[in-house]
Coordinates of N, CA, C and O in Angstrom, one line a residue:
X1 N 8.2 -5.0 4.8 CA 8.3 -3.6 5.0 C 7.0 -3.1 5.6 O 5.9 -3.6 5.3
X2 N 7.1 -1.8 6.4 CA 5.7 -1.5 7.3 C 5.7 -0.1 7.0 O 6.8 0.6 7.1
X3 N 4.7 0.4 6.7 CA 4.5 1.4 6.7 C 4.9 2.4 8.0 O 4.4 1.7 8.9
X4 N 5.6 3.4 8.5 CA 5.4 4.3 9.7 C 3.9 4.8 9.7 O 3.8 6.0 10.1
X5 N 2.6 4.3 9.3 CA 1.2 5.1 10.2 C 1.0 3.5 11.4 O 1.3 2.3 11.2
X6 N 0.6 4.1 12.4 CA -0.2 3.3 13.2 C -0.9 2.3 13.2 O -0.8 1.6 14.2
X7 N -1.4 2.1 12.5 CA -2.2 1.2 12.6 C -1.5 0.2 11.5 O -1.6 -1.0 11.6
X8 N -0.9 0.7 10.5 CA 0.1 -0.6 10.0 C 0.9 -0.5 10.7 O 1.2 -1.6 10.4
X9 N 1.7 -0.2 11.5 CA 2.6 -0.7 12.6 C 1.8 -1.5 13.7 O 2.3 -2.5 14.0
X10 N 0.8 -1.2 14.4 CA -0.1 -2.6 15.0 C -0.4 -3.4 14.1 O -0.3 -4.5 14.8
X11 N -0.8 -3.9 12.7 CA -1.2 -4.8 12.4 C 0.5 -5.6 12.0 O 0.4 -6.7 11.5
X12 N 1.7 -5.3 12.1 CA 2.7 -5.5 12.1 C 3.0 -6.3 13.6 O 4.1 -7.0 13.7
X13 N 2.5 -6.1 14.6 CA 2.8 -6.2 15.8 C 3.3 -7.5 16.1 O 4.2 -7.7 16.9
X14 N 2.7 -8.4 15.6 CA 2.7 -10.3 15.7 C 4.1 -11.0 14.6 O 4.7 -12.0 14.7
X15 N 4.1 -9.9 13.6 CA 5.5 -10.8 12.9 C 7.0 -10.2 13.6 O 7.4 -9.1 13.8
X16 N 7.4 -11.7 13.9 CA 8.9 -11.5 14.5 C 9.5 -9.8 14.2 O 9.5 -9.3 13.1
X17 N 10.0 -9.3 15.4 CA 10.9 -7.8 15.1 C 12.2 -8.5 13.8 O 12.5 -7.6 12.9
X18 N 12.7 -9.6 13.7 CA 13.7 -9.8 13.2 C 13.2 -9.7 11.5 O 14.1 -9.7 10.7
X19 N 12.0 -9.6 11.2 CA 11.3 -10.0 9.5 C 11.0 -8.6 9.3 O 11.1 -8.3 8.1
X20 N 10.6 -7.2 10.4 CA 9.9 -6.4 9.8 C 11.0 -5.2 9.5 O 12.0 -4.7 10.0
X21 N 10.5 -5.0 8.5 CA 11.9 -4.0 8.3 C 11.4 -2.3 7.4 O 10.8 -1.9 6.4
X22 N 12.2 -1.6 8.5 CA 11.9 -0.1 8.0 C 12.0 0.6 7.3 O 13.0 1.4 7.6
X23 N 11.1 1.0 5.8 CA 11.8 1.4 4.6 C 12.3 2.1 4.3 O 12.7 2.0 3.2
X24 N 12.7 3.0 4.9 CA 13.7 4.4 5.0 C 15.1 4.0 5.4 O 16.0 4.8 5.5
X25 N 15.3 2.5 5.6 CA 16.8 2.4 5.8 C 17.2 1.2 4.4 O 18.3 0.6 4.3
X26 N 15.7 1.0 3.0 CA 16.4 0.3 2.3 C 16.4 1.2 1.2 O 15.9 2.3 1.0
X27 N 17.4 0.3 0.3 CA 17.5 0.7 -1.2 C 16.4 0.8 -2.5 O 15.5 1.3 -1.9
X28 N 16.1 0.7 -3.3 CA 14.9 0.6 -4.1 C 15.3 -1.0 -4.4 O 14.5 -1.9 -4.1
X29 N 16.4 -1.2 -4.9 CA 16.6 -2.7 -5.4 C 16.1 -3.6 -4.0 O 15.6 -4.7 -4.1
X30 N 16.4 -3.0 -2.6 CA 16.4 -3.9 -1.5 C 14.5 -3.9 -0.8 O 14.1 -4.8 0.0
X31 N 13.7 -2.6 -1.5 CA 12.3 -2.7 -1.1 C 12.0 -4.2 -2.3 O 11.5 -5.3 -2.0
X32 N 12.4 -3.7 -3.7 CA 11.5 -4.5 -4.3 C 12.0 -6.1 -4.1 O 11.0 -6.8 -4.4
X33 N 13.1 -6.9 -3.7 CA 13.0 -8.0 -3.0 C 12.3 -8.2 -2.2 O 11.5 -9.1 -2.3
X34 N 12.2 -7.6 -1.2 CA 11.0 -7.6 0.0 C 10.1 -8.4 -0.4 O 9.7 -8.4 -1.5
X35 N 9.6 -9.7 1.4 CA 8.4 -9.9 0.5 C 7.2 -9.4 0.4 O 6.3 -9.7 -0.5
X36 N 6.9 -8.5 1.5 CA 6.0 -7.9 0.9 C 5.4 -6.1 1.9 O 6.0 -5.8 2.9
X37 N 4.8 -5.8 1.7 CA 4.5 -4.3 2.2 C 3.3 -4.3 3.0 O 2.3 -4.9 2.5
X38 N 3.2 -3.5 4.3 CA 1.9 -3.2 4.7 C 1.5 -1.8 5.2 O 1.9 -1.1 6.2
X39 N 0.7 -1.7 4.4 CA 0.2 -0.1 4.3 C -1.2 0.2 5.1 O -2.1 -0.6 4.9
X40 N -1.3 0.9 5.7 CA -2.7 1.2 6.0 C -3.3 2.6 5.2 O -2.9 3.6 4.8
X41 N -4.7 1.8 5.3 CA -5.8 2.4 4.2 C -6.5 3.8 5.0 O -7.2 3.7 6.0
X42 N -6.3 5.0 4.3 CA -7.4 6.0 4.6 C -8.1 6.0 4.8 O -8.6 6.6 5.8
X43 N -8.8 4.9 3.4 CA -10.3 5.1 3.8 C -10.2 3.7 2.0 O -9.3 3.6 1.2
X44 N -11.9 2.9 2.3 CA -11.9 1.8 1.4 C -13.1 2.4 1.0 O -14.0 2.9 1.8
X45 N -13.2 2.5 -0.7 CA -14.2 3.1 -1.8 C -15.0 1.4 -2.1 O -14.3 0.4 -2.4
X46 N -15.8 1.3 -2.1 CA -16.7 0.6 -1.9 C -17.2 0.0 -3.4 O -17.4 -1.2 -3.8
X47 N -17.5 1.1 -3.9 CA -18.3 0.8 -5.7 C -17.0 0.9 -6.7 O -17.1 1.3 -7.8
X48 N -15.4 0.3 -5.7 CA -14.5 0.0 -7.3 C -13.9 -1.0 -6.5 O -13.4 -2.1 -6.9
X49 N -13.9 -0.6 -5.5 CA -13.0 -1.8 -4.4 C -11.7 -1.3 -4.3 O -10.6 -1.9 -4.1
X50 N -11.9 -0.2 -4.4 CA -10.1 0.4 -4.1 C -9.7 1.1 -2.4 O -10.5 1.4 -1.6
X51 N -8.7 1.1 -2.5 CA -7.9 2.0 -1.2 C -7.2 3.1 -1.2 O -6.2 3.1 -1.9
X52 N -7.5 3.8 -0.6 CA -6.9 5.5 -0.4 C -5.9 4.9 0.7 O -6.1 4.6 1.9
X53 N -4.5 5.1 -0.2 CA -3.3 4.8 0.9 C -2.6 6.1 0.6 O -2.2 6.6 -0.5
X54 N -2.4 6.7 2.3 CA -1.6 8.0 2.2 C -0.3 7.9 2.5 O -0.2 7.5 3.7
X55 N 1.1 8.3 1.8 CA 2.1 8.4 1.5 C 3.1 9.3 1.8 O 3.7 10.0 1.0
X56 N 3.2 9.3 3.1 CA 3.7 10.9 3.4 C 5.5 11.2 2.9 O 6.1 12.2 2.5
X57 N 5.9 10.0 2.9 CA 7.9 9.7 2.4 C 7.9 9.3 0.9 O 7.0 9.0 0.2
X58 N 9.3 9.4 0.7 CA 9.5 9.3 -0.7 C 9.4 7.8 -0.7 O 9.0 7.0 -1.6
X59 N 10.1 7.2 1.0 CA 10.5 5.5 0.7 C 8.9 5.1 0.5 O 8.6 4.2 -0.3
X60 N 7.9 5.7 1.2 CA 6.4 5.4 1.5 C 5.6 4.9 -0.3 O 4.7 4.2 -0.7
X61 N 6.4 5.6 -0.7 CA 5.7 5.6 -1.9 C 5.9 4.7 -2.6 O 4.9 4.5 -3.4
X62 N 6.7 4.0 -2.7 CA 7.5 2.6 -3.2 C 6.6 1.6 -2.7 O 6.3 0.8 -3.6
X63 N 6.1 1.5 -1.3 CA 5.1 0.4 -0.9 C 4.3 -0.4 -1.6 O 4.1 -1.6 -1.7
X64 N 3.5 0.8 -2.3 CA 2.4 -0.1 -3.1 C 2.7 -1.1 -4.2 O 2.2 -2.2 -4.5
X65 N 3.6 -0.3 -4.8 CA 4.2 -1.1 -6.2 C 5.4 -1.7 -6.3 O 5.7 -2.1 -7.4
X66 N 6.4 -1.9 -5.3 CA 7.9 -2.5 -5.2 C 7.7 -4.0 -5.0 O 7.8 -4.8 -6.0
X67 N 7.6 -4.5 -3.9 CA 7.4 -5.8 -3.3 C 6.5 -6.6 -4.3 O 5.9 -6.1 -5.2
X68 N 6.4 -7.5 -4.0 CA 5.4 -9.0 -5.0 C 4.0 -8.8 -4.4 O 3.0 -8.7 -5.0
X69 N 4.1 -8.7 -3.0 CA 2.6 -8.5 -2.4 C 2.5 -7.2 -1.7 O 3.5 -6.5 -1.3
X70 N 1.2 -6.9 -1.4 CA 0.7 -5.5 -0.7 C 0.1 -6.2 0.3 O -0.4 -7.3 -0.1
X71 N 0.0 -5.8 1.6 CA -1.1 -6.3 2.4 C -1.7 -4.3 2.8 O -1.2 -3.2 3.3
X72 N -2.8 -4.7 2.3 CA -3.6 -3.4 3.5 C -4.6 -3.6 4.3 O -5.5 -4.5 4.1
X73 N -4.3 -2.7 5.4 CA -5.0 -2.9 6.6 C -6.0 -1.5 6.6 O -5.7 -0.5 6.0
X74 N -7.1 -1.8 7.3 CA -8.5 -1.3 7.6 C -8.8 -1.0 8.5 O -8.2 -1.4 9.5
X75 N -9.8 -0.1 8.8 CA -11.0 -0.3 9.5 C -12.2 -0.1 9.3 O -12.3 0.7 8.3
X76 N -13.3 -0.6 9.7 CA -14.7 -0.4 8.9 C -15.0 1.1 9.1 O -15.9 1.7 8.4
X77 N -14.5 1.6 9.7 CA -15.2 3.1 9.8 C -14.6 3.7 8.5 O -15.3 4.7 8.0
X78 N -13.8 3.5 7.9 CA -13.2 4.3 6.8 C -13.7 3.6 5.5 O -13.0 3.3 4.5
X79 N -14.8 3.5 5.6 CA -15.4 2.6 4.3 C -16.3 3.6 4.0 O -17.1 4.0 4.9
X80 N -16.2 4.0 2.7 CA -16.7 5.0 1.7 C -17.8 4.1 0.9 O -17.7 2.9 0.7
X81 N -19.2 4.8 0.4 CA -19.9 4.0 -0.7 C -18.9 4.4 -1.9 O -18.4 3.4 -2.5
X82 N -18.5 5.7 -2.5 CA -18.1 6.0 -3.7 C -16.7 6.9 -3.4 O -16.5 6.8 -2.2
X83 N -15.8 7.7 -4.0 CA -14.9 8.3 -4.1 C -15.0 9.9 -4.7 O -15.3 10.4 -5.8
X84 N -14.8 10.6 -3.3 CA -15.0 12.4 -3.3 C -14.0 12.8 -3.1 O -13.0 12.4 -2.6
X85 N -14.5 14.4 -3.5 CA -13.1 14.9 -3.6 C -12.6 15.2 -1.9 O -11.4 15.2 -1.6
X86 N -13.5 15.4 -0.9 CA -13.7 15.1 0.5 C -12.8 13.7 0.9 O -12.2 13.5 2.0
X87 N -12.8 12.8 0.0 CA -12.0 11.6 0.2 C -10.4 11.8 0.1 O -9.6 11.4 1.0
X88 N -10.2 12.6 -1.2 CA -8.9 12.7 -1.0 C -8.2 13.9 -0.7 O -7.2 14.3 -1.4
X89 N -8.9 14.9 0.6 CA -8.8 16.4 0.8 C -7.5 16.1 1.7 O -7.4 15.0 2.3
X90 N -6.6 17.1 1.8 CA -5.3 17.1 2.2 C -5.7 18.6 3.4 O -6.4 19.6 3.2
X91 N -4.7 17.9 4.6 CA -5.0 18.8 5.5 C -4.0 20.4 5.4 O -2.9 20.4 4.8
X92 N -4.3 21.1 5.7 CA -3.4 22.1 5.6 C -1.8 22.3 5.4 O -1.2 23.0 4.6
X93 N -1.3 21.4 6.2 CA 0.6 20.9 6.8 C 0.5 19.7 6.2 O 1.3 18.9 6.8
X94 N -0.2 19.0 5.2 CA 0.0 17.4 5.2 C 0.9 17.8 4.1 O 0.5 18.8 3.4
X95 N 1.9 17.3 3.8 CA 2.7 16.6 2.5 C 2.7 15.1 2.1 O 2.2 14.3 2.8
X96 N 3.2 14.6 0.8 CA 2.8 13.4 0.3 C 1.8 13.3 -0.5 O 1.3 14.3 -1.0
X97 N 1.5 12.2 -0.8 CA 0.8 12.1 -1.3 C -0.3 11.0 -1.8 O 0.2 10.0 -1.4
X98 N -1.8 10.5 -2.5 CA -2.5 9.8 -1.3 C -2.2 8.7 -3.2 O -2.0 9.3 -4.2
X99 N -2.3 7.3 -3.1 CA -2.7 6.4 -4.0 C -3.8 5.4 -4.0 O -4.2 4.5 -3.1
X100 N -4.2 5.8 -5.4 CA -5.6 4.5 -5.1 C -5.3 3.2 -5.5 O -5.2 3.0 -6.7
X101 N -5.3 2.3 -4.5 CA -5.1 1.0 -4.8 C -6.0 -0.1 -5.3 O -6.8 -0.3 -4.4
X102 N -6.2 -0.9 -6.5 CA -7.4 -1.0 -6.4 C -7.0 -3.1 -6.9 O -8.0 -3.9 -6.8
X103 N -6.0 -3.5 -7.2 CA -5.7 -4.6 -7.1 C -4.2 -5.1 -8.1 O -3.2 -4.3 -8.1
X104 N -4.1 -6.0 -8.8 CA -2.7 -6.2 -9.3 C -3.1 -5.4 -10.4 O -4.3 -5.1 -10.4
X105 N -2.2 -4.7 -11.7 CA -2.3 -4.6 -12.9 C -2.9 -6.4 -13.6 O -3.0 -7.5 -13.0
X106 N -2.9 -6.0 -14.8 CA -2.7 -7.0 -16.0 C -2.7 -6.2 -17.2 O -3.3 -5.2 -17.5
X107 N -1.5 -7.3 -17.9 CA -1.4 -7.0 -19.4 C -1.6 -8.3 -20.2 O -1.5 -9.5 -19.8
X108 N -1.9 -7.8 -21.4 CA -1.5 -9.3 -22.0 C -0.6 -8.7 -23.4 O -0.8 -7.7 -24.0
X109 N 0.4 -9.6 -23.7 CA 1.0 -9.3 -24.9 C 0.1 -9.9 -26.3 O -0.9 -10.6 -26.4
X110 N 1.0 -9.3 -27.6 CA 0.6 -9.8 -28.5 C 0.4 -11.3 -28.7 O -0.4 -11.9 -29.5
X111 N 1.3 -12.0 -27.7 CA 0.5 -13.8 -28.1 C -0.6 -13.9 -27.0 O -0.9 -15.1 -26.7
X112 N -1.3 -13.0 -26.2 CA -2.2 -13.2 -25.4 C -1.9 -13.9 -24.0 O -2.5 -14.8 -23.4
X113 N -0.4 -13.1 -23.6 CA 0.3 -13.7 -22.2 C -0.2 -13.2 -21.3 O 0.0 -12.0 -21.3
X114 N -1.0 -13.6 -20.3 CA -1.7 -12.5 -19.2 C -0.3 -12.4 -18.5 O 0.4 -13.4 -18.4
X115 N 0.1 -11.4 -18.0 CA 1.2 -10.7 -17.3 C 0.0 -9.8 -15.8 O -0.7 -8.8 -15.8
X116 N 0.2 -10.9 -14.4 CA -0.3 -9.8 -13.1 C 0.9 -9.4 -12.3 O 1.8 -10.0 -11.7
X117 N 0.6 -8.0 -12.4 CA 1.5 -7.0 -11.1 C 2.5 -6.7 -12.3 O 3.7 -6.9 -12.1
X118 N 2.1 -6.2 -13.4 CA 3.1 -5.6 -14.3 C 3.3 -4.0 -13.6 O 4.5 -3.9 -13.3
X119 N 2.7 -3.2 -13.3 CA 2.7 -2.1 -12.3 C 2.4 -1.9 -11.1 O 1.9 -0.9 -10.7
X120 N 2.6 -3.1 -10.4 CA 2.6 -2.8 -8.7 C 2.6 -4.2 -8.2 O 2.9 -5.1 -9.0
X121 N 2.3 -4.5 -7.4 CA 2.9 -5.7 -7.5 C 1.1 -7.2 -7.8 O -0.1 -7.1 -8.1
X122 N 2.0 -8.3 -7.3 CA 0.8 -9.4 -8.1 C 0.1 -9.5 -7.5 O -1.0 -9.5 -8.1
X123 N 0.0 -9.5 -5.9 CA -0.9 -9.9 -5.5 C -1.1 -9.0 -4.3 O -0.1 -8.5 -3.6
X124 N -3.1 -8.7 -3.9 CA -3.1 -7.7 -2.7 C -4.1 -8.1 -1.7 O -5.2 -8.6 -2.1
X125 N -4.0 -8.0 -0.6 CA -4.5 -8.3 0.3 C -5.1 -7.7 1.2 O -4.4 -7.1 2.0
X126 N -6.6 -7.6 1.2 CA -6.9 -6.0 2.6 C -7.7 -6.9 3.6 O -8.6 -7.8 3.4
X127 N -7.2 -6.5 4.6 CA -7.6 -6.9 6.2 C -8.4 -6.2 6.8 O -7.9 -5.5 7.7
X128 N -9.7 -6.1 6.7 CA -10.6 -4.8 7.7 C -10.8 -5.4 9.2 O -11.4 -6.5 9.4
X129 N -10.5 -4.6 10.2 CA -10.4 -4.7 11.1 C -11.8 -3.7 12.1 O -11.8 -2.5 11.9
X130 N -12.7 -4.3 12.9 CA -13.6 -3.6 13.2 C -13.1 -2.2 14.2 O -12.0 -2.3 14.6
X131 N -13.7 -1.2 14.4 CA -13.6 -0.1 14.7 C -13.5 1.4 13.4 O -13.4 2.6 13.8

């Protein structure tokens, strides 16, 4: 699944049209089979290691946490030292809404089972691309 912003639809550009698939025509049961999502990053917070991923659809929002893997995509210009409120300021007309991504969950139960991607998924991947 690809995000509708731009630049995750170019970094989408190289996998077969027949694999990429557009989330507003699936189900919730049919995102979270997916194998995996690519979102592009706002902007990358630097001193946690997280991503400001903006979410403008209801299917948009399912991205980060449905599928087993996240891939997010970059650019070096949107690299933040720390996280301001200037970071997550919403434009006048914008709707949605923005999530900070910052890697898998973990839990562990009472026999000390590490559980990763108990809330979002296991594994994440960010791609920074120069510009």
């Amino acid at each position: 699944m690809v995000q509708r912003e731009p630049f995750a639809l170019l970094a989408a550009a190289k996998i077969p049209s027949a694999r990429v698939i557009d989330p507003t025509d699936l189900s919730i049961d049919q995102l979270e089979k997916s194998d995996c999502a690519i979102v592009a990053a706002e902007s990358l917070i630097a001193d946690s290691g997280s991503a400001v991923i903006r979410l403008a659809t209801n299917e948009e929002r399912l991205l980060p946490y449905l599928p087993p893997a996240c891939i997010v995509v970059a650019r070096t210009s949107t690299i933040a030292a720390t996280l301001t409120g200037a970071t997550l300021a919403a434009g006048p007309d914008e709707r949605g809404e923005r999530a900070i991504v910052t890697g898998p969950s973990r839990t562990a139960d009472i026999e000390k089972t590490v559980v990763l991607g108990a809330h979002g998924p296991g594994s994440l991947v960010v791609i920074i691309a120069p510009g």
